[in-house]
PDB file of C-alpha atoms in Angstrom:
ATOM      1  CA  MET A   1     -28.995 -18.578 176.538  1.00 45.00           C
ATOM      2  CA  GLY A   2     -26.361 -20.870 177.364  1.00 42.00           C
ATOM      3  CA  ALA A   3     -28.474 -23.869 176.379  1.00 40.00           C
ATOM      4  CA  ARG A   4     -28.621 -22.118 172.933  1.00 42.00           C
ATOM      5  CA  LYS A   5     -25.582 -22.010 172.806  1.00 43.00           C
ATOM      6  CA  GLY A   6     -24.779 -25.573 173.462  1.00 42.00           C
ATOM      7  CA  ALA A   7     -25.657 -29.244 172.060  1.00 37.00           C
ATOM      8  CA  ALA A   8     -29.395 -28.343 172.035  1.00 38.00           C
ATOM      9  CA  ARG A   9     -28.647 -25.833 169.054  1.00 44.00           C
ATOM     10  CA  VAL A  10     -26.162 -28.029 167.291  1.00 41.00           C
ATOM     11  CA  GLY A  11     -28.625 -30.803 167.232  1.00 40.00           C
ATOM     12  CA  LEU A  12     -31.154 -28.851 165.609  1.00 41.00           C
ATOM     13  CA  ALA A  13     -28.437 -28.073 162.804  1.00 38.00           C
ATOM     14  CA  VAL A  14     -28.189 -31.802 162.529  1.00 34.00           C
ATOM     15  CA  VAL A  15     -31.957 -32.688 162.222  1.00 31.00           C
ATOM     16  CA  VAL A  16     -32.722 -29.993 159.728  1.00 31.00           C
ATOM     17  CA  CYS A  17     -29.505 -31.290 157.797  1.00 31.00           C
ATOM     18  CA  GLY A  18     -31.732 -32.756 154.941  1.00 30.00           C
ATOM     19  CA  ALA A  19     -33.285 -29.302 154.139  1.00 35.00           C
ATOM     20  CA  LEU A  20     -29.843 -27.221 154.031  1.00 41.00           C
ATOM     21  CA  VAL A  21     -29.529 -27.462 150.446  1.00 47.00           C
ATOM     22  CA  MET A  22     -32.702 -25.637 150.050  1.00 44.00           C
ATOM     23  CA  SER A  23     -31.564 -23.288 152.853  1.00 43.00           C
ATOM     24  CA  VAL A  24     -28.090 -22.752 151.589  1.00 49.00           C
ATOM     25  CA  ALA A  25     -29.312 -22.275 148.304  1.00 45.00           C
ATOM     26  CA  ALA A  26     -31.586 -19.402 148.838  1.00 43.00           C
ATOM     27  CA  CYS A  27     -28.640 -17.879 150.366  1.00 63.00           C
ATOM     28  CA  GLY A  28     -25.340 -18.530 148.593  1.00 37.00           C
ATOM     29  CA  GLY A  29     -25.949 -19.693 145.111  1.00 38.00           C
ATOM     30  CA  SER A  30     -23.425 -21.416 142.673  1.00 35.00           C
ATOM     31  CA  GLY A  31     -21.823 -21.260 139.195  1.00 34.00           C
ATOM     32  CA  VAL A  32     -20.583 -17.681 140.069  1.00 32.00           C
ATOM     33  CA  THR A  33     -16.587 -17.269 139.599  1.00 29.00           C
ATOM     34  CA  ASN A  34     -14.557 -15.595 142.376  1.00 31.00           C
ATOM     35  CA  ASP A  35     -14.173 -12.042 141.386  1.00 31.00           C
ATOM     36  CA  GLY A  36     -11.552 -11.531 144.478  1.00 32.00           C
ATOM     37  CA  ALA A  37     -11.486 -10.102 147.838  1.00 34.00           C
ATOM     38  CA  ARG A  38     -13.066  -6.848 149.024  1.00 38.00           C
ATOM     39  CA  ALA A  39     -11.466  -4.954 150.936  1.00 40.00           C
ATOM     40  CA  ASP A  40     -12.560  -3.601 154.452  1.00 47.00           C
ATOM     41  CA  THR A  41     -12.332   0.079 155.229  1.00 45.00           C
ATOM     42  CA  ASN A  42     -12.020   1.619 158.826  1.00 47.00           C
ATOM     43  CA  ALA A  43     -14.176   3.900 160.497  1.00 41.00           C
ATOM     44  CA  THR A  44     -11.664   6.690 159.760  1.00 36.00           C
ATOM     45  CA  LYS A  45     -12.496   6.637 156.082  1.00 39.00           C
ATOM     46  CA  SER A  46     -14.244  10.211 155.137  1.00 33.00           C
ATOM     47  CA  GLY A  47     -18.172  10.424 155.499  1.00 36.00           C
ATOM     48  CA  GLY A  48     -17.874  13.685 153.088  1.00 33.00           C
ATOM     49  CA  GLY A  49     -19.755  11.772 150.333  1.00 38.00           C
ATOM     50  CA  THR A  50     -16.780  10.037 148.962  1.00 38.00           C
ATOM     51  CA  ASP A  51     -17.475   6.849 149.953  1.00 41.00           C
ATOM     52  CA  ARG A  52     -19.622   4.413 148.389  1.00 44.00           C
ATOM     53  CA  ALA A  53     -22.492   4.806 151.420  1.00 46.00           C
ATOM     54  CA  GLY A  54     -22.285   8.403 150.066  1.00 46.00           C
ATOM     55  CA  ALA A  55     -22.967   9.959 153.676  1.00 45.00           C
ATOM     56  CA  GLY A  56     -22.531  13.435 153.322  1.00 52.00           C
ATOM     57  CA  THR A  57     -23.567  15.697 155.951  1.00 68.00           C
ATOM     58  CA  VAL A  58     -26.225  14.400 158.215  1.00 68.00           C
ATOM     59  CA  ASP A  59     -28.062  14.542 161.192  1.00 92.00           C
ATOM     60  CA  PRO A  60     -26.212  12.912 163.859  1.00 96.00           C
ATOM     61  CA  THR A  61     -29.812  11.357 165.166  1.00 97.00           C
ATOM     62  CA  ARG A  62     -30.275   9.884 162.293  1.00 97.00           C
ATOM     63  CA  VAL A  63     -28.771   6.899 160.419  1.00 98.00           C
ATOM     64  CA  PRO A  64     -27.035   8.255 157.412  1.00 97.00           C
ATOM     65  CA  GLY A  65     -29.058   7.597 154.032  1.00 97.00           C
ATOM     66  CA  VAL A  66     -31.919   6.237 155.751  1.00 98.00           C
ATOM     67  CA  GLY A  67     -35.400   8.216 155.191  1.00 97.00           C
ATOM     68  CA  ASP A  68     -38.128   8.544 157.274  1.00 97.00           C
ATOM     69  CA  ARG A  69     -39.828   5.345 156.402  1.00 97.00           C
ATOM     70  CA  LEU A  70     -37.418   3.198 157.413  1.00 98.00           C
ATOM     71  CA  GLN A  71     -35.715   5.194 159.964  1.00 98.00           C
ATOM     72  CA  LYS A  72     -39.141   5.097 161.964  1.00 97.00           C
ATOM     73  CA  GLN A  73     -39.115   1.147 161.929  1.00 98.00           C
ATOM     74  CA  ILE A  74     -35.354   1.349 163.770  1.00 98.00           C
ATOM     75  CA  PRO A  75     -36.578   0.479 167.365  1.00 98.00           C
ATOM     76  CA  ALA A  76     -36.051   2.953 170.035  1.00 97.00           C
ATOM     77  CA  GLU A  77     -34.373   0.468 172.091  1.00 98.00           C
ATOM     78  CA  SER A  78     -31.671   0.084 169.145  1.00 98.00           C
ATOM     79  CA  ARG A  79     -28.010   0.857 169.972  1.00 98.00           C
ATOM     80  CA  GLN A  80     -26.379  -1.083 167.278  1.00 98.00           C
ATOM     81  CA  VAL A  81     -27.574  -0.841 163.317  1.00 98.00           C
ATOM     82  CA  VAL A  82     -25.752  -2.544 160.278  1.00 98.00           C
ATOM     83  CA  ALA A  83     -26.634  -0.352 157.186  1.00 98.00           C
ATOM     84  CA  VAL A  84     -26.465  -2.076 153.416  1.00 98.00           C
ATOM     85  CA  TYR A  85     -26.118   0.364 151.068  1.00 98.00           C
ATOM     86  CA  GLY A  86     -26.804  -0.870 147.691  1.00 98.00           C
ATOM     87  CA  GLU A  87     -25.306   0.608 144.993  1.00 98.00           C
ATOM     88  CA  GLY A  88     -28.437   0.382 142.592  1.00 97.00           C
ATOM     89  CA  ARG A  89     -31.558  -1.321 142.328  1.00 98.00           C
ATOM     90  CA  ASN A  90     -30.246  -3.934 139.960  1.00 98.00           C
ATOM     91  CA  ASP A  91     -26.787  -4.086 141.352  1.00 98.00           C
ATOM     92  CA  ALA A  92     -24.611  -6.499 143.415  1.00 98.00           C
ATOM     93  CA  ASP A  93     -22.840  -4.416 145.022  1.00 98.00           C
ATOM     94  CA  ALA A  94     -23.099  -2.855 148.250  1.00 98.00           C
ATOM     95  CA  THR A  95     -21.552  -0.943 151.378  1.00 98.00           C
ATOM     96  CA  VAL A  96     -21.671  -2.388 154.882  1.00 98.00           C
ATOM     97  CA  VAL A  97     -21.659   0.020 157.945  1.00 98.00           C
ATOM     98  CA  LEU A  98     -21.552  -1.028 161.597  1.00 98.00           C
ATOM     99  CA  TYR A  99     -23.401   2.376 163.380  1.00 98.00           C
ATOM    100  CA  THR A 100     -23.392   2.309 167.100  1.00 98.00           C
ATOM    101  CA  LYS A 101     -25.523   4.623 169.380  1.00 98.00           C
ATOM    102  CA  SER A 102     -24.033   7.029 171.694  1.00 96.00           C
ATOM    103  CA  GLY A 103     -26.130   8.759 173.661  1.00 97.00           C
ATOM    104  CA  SER A 104     -28.865  10.301 170.900  1.00 96.00           C
ATOM    105  CA  ASN A 105     -26.354  10.388 168.044  1.00 98.00           C
ATOM    106  CA  TRP A 106     -25.406   7.340 165.757  1.00 98.00           C
ATOM    107  CA  LYS A 107     -21.598   7.279 165.260  1.00 97.00           C
ATOM    108  CA  LYS A 108     -19.986   5.018 162.373  1.00 98.00           C
ATOM    109  CA  THR A 109     -17.938   2.319 163.742  1.00 98.00           C
ATOM    110  CA  ARG A 110     -16.297   0.560 160.657  1.00 98.00           C
ATOM    111  CA  SER A 111     -17.022  -0.330 157.283  1.00 98.00           C
ATOM    112  CA  TRP A 112     -16.868  -3.123 154.327  1.00 98.00           C
ATOM    113  CA  GLU A 113     -17.386  -3.472 151.175  1.00 98.00           C
ATOM    114  CA  GLY A 114     -19.498  -6.379 150.068  1.00 98.00           C
ATOM    115  CA  HIS A 115     -22.246  -7.786 147.871  1.00 98.00           C
ATOM    116  CA  ASN A 116     -26.271  -8.662 147.695  1.00 98.00           C
ATOM    117  CA  GLY A 117     -28.369 -10.262 145.661  1.00 98.00           C
ATOM    118  CA  LYS A 118     -26.970 -11.010 142.412  1.00 98.00           C
ATOM    119  CA  LYS A 119     -30.080  -9.003 140.652  1.00 98.00           C
ATOM    120  CA  GLY A 120     -30.322  -6.351 143.407  1.00 98.00           C
ATOM    121  CA  TRP A 121     -32.976  -5.468 145.835  1.00 98.00           C
ATOM    122  CA  THR A 122     -36.790  -5.576 146.248  1.00 98.00           C
ATOM    123  CA  THR A 123     -39.604  -4.612 148.682  1.00 97.00           C
ATOM    124  CA  ASP A 124     -41.729  -8.034 148.012  1.00 97.00           C
ATOM    125  CA  HIS A 125     -39.014 -10.626 148.026  1.00 98.00           C
ATOM    126  CA  ARG A 126     -40.018 -13.901 146.578  1.00 97.00           C
ATOM    127  CA  GLU A 127     -38.154 -17.657 146.702  1.00 97.00           C
ATOM    128  CA  GLY A 128     -35.384 -17.539 143.806  1.00 96.00           C
ATOM    129  CA  ASP A 129     -35.677 -14.017 142.961  1.00 97.00           C
ATOM    130  CA  LYS A 130     -31.956 -13.571 143.321  1.00 98.00           C
ATOM    131  CA  ARG A 131     -33.251 -10.130 145.071  1.00 98.00           C
ATOM    132  CA  SER A 132     -32.238  -9.143 148.599  1.00 98.00           C
ATOM    133  CA  PRO A 133     -34.794  -7.833 150.509  1.00 98.00           C
ATOM    134  CA  VAL A 134     -35.202  -3.975 151.526  1.00 98.00           C
ATOM    135  CA  GLY A 135     -36.113  -3.082 155.081  1.00 98.00           C
ATOM    136  CA  VAL A 136     -35.326  -3.313 158.836  1.00 98.00           C
ATOM    137  CA  PHE A 137     -34.616  -6.362 160.298  1.00 98.00           C
ATOM    138  CA  THR A 138     -33.430  -7.581 163.808  1.00 98.00           C
ATOM    139  CA  LEU A 139     -30.076  -9.686 164.359  1.00 98.00           C
ATOM    140  CA  SER A 140     -30.780 -12.139 166.936  1.00 97.00           C
ATOM    141  CA  ASP A 141     -29.114 -15.325 166.075  1.00 98.00           C
ATOM    142  CA  ALA A 142     -25.677 -16.765 164.468  1.00 98.00           C
ATOM    143  CA  GLY A 143     -23.704 -19.970 163.391  1.00 98.00           C
ATOM    144  CA  GLY A 144     -21.539 -21.236 160.973  1.00 98.00           C
ATOM    145  CA  VAL A 145     -18.843 -24.297 160.262  1.00 98.00           C
ATOM    146  CA  LEU A 146     -16.435 -22.586 162.214  1.00 98.00           C
ATOM    147  CA  ALA A 147     -16.010 -22.500 165.903  1.00 98.00           C
ATOM    148  CA  ASP A 148     -17.632 -19.467 167.850  1.00 98.00           C
ATOM    149  CA  PRO A 149     -14.976 -16.501 167.427  1.00 98.00           C
ATOM    150  CA  GLY A 150     -16.231 -14.818 170.751  1.00 98.00           C
ATOM    151  CA  ALA A 151     -20.092 -14.209 169.227  1.00 98.00           C
ATOM    152  CA  LYS A 152     -22.342 -12.518 171.958  1.00 98.00           C
ATOM    153  CA  LEU A 153     -25.205 -13.545 169.771  1.00 98.00           C
ATOM    154  CA  PRO A 154     -26.079 -17.056 170.458  1.00 98.00           C
ATOM    155  CA  TYR A 155     -23.794 -19.146 168.173  1.00 98.00           C
ATOM    156  CA  SER A 156     -24.589 -22.858 166.763  1.00 98.00           C
ATOM    157  CA  ARG A 157     -21.498 -24.410 164.970  1.00 98.00           C
ATOM    158  CA  SER A 158     -22.453 -27.040 162.827  1.00 97.00           C
ATOM    159  CA  VAL A 159     -20.913 -29.086 159.655  1.00 96.00           C
ATOM    160  CA  SER A 160     -24.534 -28.915 158.386  1.00 96.00           C
ATOM    161  CA  PHE A 161     -23.548 -25.371 157.494  1.00 97.00           C
ATOM    162  CA  GLN A 162     -21.011 -26.399 154.976  1.00 96.00           C
ATOM    163  CA  ALA A 163     -21.850 -25.287 151.878  1.00 96.00           C
ATOM    164  CA  PRO A 164     -22.353 -28.340 148.935  1.00 95.00           C
ATOM    165  CA  HIS A 165     -19.025 -29.003 147.040  1.00 94.00           C
ATOM    166  CA  TYR A 166     -21.161 -29.195 143.902  1.00 95.00           C
ATOM    167  CA  TRP A 167     -20.972 -25.468 144.220  1.00 95.00           C
ATOM    168  CA  ALA A 168     -18.384 -23.491 142.412  1.00 95.00           C
ATOM    169  CA  LYS A 169     -15.159 -23.568 145.178  1.00 96.00           C
ATOM    170  CA  SER A 170     -15.320 -19.851 145.667  1.00 95.00           C
ATOM    171  CA  HIS A 171     -18.323 -20.391 147.380  1.00 97.00           C
ATOM    172  CA  TRP A 172     -17.437 -23.258 149.667  1.00 97.00           C
ATOM    173  CA  HIS A 173     -16.569 -21.257 152.848  1.00 97.00           C
ATOM    174  CA  ASP A 174     -19.504 -18.546 152.419  1.00 98.00           C
ATOM    175  CA  PHE A 175     -21.057 -20.247 155.322  1.00 98.00           C
ATOM    176  CA  ASP A 176     -18.250 -20.492 157.792  1.00 98.00           C
ATOM    177  CA  TYR A 177     -19.714 -17.520 159.700  1.00 98.00           C
ATOM    178  CA  VAL A 178     -23.183 -16.477 159.481  1.00 98.00           C
ATOM    179  CA  ILE A 179     -25.199 -14.009 161.215  1.00 98.00           C
ATOM    180  CA  ALA A 180     -29.380 -14.420 160.624  1.00 98.00           C
ATOM    181  CA  ILE A 181     -31.279 -11.955 159.210  1.00 98.00           C
ATOM    182  CA  ASP A 182     -34.431 -11.865 160.792  1.00 98.00           C
ATOM    183  CA  TYR A 183     -36.623 -12.365 157.954  1.00 98.00           C
ATOM    184  CA  ASN A 184     -39.563 -14.672 157.677  1.00 98.00           C
ATOM    185  CA  ARG A 185     -37.784 -17.034 160.505  1.00 98.00           C
ATOM    186  CA  VAL A 186     -38.278 -17.681 163.720  1.00 98.00           C
ATOM    187  CA  LYS A 187     -35.805 -15.954 166.006  1.00 97.00           C
ATOM    188  CA  GLY A 188     -34.036 -17.905 168.898  1.00 97.00           C
ATOM    189  CA  THR A 189     -33.359 -20.790 166.508  1.00 98.00           C
ATOM    190  CA  SER A 190     -30.200 -21.731 164.546  1.00 98.00           C
ATOM    191  CA  PRO A 191     -29.892 -19.400 161.233  1.00 98.00           C
ATOM    192  CA  ILE A 192     -30.414 -23.268 159.151  1.00 96.00           C
ATOM    193  CA  ASP A 193     -33.920 -23.980 160.866  1.00 97.00           C
ATOM    194  CA  PRO A 194     -36.207 -24.163 157.753  1.00 96.00           C
ATOM    195  CA  THR A 195     -39.302 -22.568 159.540  1.00 97.00           C
ATOM    196  CA  ARG A 196     -41.016 -19.739 157.279  1.00 98.00           C
ATOM    197  CA  PRO A 197     -43.837 -18.238 159.303  1.00 97.00           C
ATOM    198  CA  GLU A 198     -44.763 -16.431 156.221  1.00 97.00           C
ATOM    199  CA  GLY A 199     -44.928 -19.419 154.060  1.00 97.00           C
ATOM    200  CA  GLN A 200     -41.951 -20.665 151.474  1.00 96.00           C
ATOM    201  CA  SER A 201     -42.856 -18.573 148.832  1.00 97.00           C
ATOM    202  CA  LYS A 202     -41.819 -15.423 150.500  1.00 97.00           C
ATOM    203  CA  GLY A 203     -38.189 -16.909 150.931  1.00 97.00           C
ATOM    204  CA  GLY A 204     -36.102 -17.133 153.774  1.00 97.00           C
ATOM    205  CA  SER A 205     -32.727 -17.987 154.855  1.00 97.00           C
ATOM    206  CA  ILE A 206     -31.311 -14.650 154.485  1.00 98.00           C
ATOM    207  CA  TRP A 207     -28.285 -14.285 156.291  1.00 98.00           C
ATOM    208  CA  LEU A 208     -24.972 -11.885 156.537  1.00 98.00           C
ATOM    209  CA  HIS A 209     -21.895 -14.243 155.525  1.00 98.00           C
ATOM    210  CA  MET A 210     -18.766 -14.220 153.928  1.00 98.00           C
ATOM    211  CA  ASP A 211     -18.036 -12.767 150.631  1.00 98.00           C
ATOM    212  CA  HIS A 212     -17.054 -15.072 147.674  1.00 97.00           C
ATOM    213  CA  GLY A 213     -16.374 -11.551 145.181  1.00 97.00           C
ATOM    214  CA  SER A 214     -19.682 -11.446 143.686  1.00 98.00           C
ATOM    215  CA  GLY A 215     -23.606 -11.473 144.148  1.00 98.00           C
ATOM    216  CA  THR A 216     -25.209 -13.851 146.301  1.00 98.00           C
ATOM    217  CA  SER A 217     -28.887 -15.182 145.946  1.00 96.00           C
ATOM    218  CA  ALA A 218     -30.465 -12.845 148.555  1.00 98.00           C
ATOM    219  CA  CYS A 219     -28.295 -12.701 151.307  1.00 98.00           C
ATOM    220  CA  VAL A 220     -25.526 -10.053 152.324  1.00 98.00           C
ATOM    221  CA  SER A 221     -21.903 -10.729 152.197  1.00 98.00           C
ATOM    222  CA  LEU A 222     -18.745  -9.295 153.529  1.00 98.00           C
ATOM    223  CA  SER A 223     -15.263 -10.191 154.498  1.00 98.00           C
ATOM    224  CA  LYS A 224     -13.958 -12.699 156.901  1.00 98.00           C
ATOM    225  CA  SER A 225     -12.579 -10.293 158.999  1.00 98.00           C
ATOM    226  CA  GLY A 226     -15.893  -8.081 158.878  1.00 98.00           C
ATOM    227  CA  MET A 227     -17.828 -11.058 159.951  1.00 98.00           C
ATOM    228  CA  GLU A 228     -15.311 -12.042 162.974  1.00 98.00           C
ATOM    229  CA  TYR A 229     -15.803  -8.259 163.768  1.00 98.00           C
ATOM    230  CA  LEU A 230     -19.543  -8.091 163.543  1.00 98.00           C
ATOM    231  CA  LEU A 231     -19.984 -11.501 165.485  1.00 98.00           C
ATOM    232  CA  ARG A 232     -17.778 -10.080 168.331  1.00 98.00           C
ATOM    233  CA  THR A 233     -19.390  -7.135 168.599  1.00 98.00           C
ATOM    234  CA  LEU A 234     -23.006  -7.279 167.733  1.00 98.00           C
ATOM    235  CA  ASP A 235     -24.800  -7.589 171.400  1.00 98.00           C
ATOM    236  CA  PRO A 236     -28.283  -8.717 172.159  1.00 98.00           C
ATOM    237  CA  ALA A 237     -28.444  -5.933 174.957  1.00 98.00           C
ATOM    238  CA  LEU A 238     -28.031  -3.692 172.407  1.00 98.00           C
ATOM    239  CA  HIS A 239     -30.788  -4.787 170.160  1.00 98.00           C
ATOM    240  CA  PRO A 240     -29.013  -4.783 166.998  1.00 98.00           C
ATOM    241  CA  VAL A 241     -30.954  -4.566 163.501  1.00 98.00           C
ATOM    242  CA  ILE A 242     -29.843  -4.209 159.767  1.00 99.00           C
ATOM    243  CA  VAL A 243     -31.600  -1.728 157.488  1.00 98.00           C
ATOM    244  CA  MET A 244     -30.619  -2.549 153.729  1.00 98.00           C
ATOM    245  CA  GLY A 245     -31.642  -1.906 150.610  1.00 98.00           C
ATOM    246  CA  ASP A 246     -30.637   0.157 147.608  1.00 98.00           C
ATOM    247  CA  LYS A 247     -29.303   4.186 148.431  1.00 98.00           C
ATOM    248  CA  ALA A 248     -32.736   5.128 146.613  1.00 98.00           C
ATOM    249  CA  GLU A 249     -35.010   3.211 148.380  1.00 98.00           C
ATOM    250  CA  LEU A 250     -33.209   3.652 151.767  1.00 98.00           C
ATOM    251  CA  LYS A 251     -33.565   7.277 151.398  1.00 97.00           C
ATOM    252  CA  ALA A 252     -37.391   6.875 150.242  1.00 93.00           C
TER     253      ALA A 252
END
């Protein structure tokens, strides 16, 4: 793992820099004005259906708001789940919640307001559709423009993550911190590795990254403090995954 955190990972980022615009464009987009910072919410917030995740009374052995179809896709060994509750199929607003498994029960650890694709969600993501893919995906690699904040996931730091400055200024720091969502990518590589095993048309470079106040091109965004928290908390030994989609699709 140490080698993956070191110069070899950074070298890869530099090598694929020529493909960076394609990669980050699939994630960040441009031409969107900043709607302002989204507030963090902590674990003491009521889970009685008053928050955007709409948790309500749930079976503690299940991730709240997630139906059998996706619940069964959460690996048995996973003890950390990042759940992304999209407001609606065509909506860009979302709530990001970290759940940690204690014994057989899932406990809400922390939550943040955030965003997903500008046009909402899809079960058949395609390159450039501006929708985030619905599903359960592993979380294996991280990186960004900024120095490693103490990530437990392998972290690749490189200026190659920098968003193009012809994008709106509100987007320039989107990729200061990044966690790769393992959708159509090779695990164990830098998030900016452009390899797409399922083909270019299926899209890729789907990340958790810093929020700019509005919808993304397909990624999930949250506050800088939220990204720092996830980077310091998500642990490969606990097999973290992300469960993401609009609320209706998650419950299906």
